[in-house]
Short mmCIF file of C-alpha atoms in Angstrom, two decimals:
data_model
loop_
_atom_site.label_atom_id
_atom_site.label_comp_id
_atom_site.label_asym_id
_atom_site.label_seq_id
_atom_site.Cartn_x
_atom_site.Cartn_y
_atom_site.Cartn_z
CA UNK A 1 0.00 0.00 0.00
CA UNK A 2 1.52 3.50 -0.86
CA UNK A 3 1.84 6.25 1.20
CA UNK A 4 -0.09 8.85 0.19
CA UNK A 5 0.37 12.91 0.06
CA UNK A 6 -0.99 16.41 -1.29
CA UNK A 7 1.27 18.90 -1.66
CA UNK A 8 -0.02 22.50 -2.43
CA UNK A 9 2.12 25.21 -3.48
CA UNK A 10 0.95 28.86 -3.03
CA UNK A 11 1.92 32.35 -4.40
CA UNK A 12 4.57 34.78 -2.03
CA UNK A 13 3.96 34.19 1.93
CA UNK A 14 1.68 31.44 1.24
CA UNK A 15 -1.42 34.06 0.40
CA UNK A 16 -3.13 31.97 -2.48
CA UNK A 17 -3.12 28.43 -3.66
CA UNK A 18 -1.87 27.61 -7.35
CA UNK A 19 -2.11 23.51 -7.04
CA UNK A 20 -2.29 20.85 -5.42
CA UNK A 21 -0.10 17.88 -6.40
CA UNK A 22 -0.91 14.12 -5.30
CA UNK A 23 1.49 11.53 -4.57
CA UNK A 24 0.52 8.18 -4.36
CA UNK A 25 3.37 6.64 -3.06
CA UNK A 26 6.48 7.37 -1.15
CA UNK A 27 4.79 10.58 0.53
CA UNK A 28 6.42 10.25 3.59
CA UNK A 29 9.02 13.22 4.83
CA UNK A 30 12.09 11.18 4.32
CA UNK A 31 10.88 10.19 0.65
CA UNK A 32 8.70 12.93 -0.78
CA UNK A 33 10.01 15.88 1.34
CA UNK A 34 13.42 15.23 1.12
CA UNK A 35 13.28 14.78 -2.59
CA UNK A 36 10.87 18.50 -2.92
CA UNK A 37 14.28 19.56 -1.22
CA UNK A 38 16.47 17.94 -3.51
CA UNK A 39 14.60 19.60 -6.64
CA UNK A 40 14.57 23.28 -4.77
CA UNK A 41 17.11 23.48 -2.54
CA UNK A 42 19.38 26.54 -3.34
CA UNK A 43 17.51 27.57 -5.77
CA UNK A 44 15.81 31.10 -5.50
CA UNK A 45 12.54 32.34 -6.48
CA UNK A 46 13.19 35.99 -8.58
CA UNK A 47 10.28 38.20 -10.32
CA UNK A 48 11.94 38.47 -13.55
CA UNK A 49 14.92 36.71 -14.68
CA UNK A 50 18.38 37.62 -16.33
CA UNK A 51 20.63 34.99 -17.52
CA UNK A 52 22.71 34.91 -13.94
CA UNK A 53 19.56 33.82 -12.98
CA UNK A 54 18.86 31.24 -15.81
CA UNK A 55 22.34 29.87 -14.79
CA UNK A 56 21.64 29.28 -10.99
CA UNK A 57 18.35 27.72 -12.37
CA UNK A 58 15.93 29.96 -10.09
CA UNK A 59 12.11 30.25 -10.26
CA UNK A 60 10.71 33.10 -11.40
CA UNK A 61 7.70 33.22 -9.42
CA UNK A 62 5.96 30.53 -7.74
CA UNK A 63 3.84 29.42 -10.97
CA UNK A 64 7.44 28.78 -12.30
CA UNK A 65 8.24 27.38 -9.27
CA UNK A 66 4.93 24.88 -9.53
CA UNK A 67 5.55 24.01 -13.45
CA UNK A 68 9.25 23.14 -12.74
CA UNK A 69 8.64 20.72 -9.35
CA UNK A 70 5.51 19.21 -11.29
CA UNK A 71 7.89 18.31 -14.37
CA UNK A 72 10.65 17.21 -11.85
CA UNK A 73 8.27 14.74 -10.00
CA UNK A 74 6.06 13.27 -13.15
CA UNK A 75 8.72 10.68 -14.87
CA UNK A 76 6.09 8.13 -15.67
CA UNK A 77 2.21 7.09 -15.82
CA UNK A 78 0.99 6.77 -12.33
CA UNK A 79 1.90 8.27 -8.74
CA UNK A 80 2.04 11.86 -9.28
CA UNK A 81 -1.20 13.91 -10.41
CA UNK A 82 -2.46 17.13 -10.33
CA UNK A 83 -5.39 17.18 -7.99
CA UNK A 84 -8.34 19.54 -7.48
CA UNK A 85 -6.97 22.22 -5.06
CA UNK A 86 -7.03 21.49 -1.20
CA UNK A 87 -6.64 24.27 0.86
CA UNK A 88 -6.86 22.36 4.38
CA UNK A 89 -5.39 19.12 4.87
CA UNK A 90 -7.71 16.79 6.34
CA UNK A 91 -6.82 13.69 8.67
CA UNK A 92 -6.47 9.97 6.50
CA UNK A 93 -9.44 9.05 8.28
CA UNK A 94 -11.66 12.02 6.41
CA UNK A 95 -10.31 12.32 3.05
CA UNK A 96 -8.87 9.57 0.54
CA UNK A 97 -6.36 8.01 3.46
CA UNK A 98 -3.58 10.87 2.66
CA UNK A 99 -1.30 10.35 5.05
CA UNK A 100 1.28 13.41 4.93
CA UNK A 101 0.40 17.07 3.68
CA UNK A 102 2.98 19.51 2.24
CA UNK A 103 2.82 23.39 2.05
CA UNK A 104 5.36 25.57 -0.52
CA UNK A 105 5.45 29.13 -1.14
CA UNK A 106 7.85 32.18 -1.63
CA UNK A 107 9.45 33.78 1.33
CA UNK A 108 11.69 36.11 0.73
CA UNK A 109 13.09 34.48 -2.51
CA UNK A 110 13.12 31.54 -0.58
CA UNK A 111 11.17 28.08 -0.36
CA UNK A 112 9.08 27.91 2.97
CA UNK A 113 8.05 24.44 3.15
CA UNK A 114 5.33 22.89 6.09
CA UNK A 115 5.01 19.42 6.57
CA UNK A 116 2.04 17.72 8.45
CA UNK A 117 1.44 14.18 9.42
CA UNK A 118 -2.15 13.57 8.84
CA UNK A 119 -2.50 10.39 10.80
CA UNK A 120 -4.57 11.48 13.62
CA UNK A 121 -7.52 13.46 14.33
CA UNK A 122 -6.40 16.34 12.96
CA UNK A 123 -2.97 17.42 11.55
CA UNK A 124 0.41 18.03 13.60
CA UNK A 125 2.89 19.97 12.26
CA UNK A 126 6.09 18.14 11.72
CA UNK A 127 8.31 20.98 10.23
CA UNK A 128 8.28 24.59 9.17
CA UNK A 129 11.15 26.16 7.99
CA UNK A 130 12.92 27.11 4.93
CA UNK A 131 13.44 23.88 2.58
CA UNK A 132 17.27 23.86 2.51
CA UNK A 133 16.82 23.34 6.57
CA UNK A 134 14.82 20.14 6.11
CA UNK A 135 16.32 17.42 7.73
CA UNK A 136 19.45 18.63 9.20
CA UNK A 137 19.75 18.75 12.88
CA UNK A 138 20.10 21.99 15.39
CA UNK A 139 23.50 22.57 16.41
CA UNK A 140 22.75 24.98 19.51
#
């Protein structure tokens, strides 16, 4: 059985939902997060674009941001679809057994990411931060 996840992605400071992206399988934090980061990480997201920024292979804006992770993810029939836009994740029990929720937007040039493990009554937030921070432990 897969493990299933939605992943929206929003416009700047997460103020308006573009899509919402399902995963059938492998949506768990250590598969589908940590490959979001591997697509995005260091990348920035620029409102217009000059060829420095064609080079570093930024975004420019998040509906460039969007098209690129969708083409990054969808390598074959099956697993990854575009889904009718979810603004509020909603525990497995409620809605289609997702198991894991994602939020992406612009933050200062930046990819904010959210994650959310949707196994229980309602959703608990497993990280928030920018999406070059996923994963790595705190030093202090």
């Amino acid at each position: 059985m897969g493990t299933r996840s939605l992943t929206n992605l929003y416009t700047e400071n997460g103020k308006e939902l573009l899509v919402t992206i399902y995963r059938q399988f492998d949506g768990y934090p250590e598969g589908h997060g940590k490959q979001l980061q591997e697509i995005i990480n260091n990348r920035r997201v620029v409102n217009g674009f000059s060829d420095k920024d064609r080079e570093k292979k930024s975004f420019n804006g998040a509906g460039c941001l969007a098209a690129q992770l969708i083409h990054e993810l969808k390598d074959d029939i099956g697993n990854i679809y575009i889904n009718t836009p979810t603004p509020e994740f909603v525990c497995a029990e409620g809605f289609m057994d997702i198991e894991y929720g994602y939020k992406l937007y612009p933050r200062d040039g930046i990819v904010w990411m959210e994650i959310y493990d949707l196994h229980g009554k309602k959703p608990k937030q497993l990280f928030s931060g920018y999406i070059k921070a996923f994963g790595k432990k705190d030093t202090d």
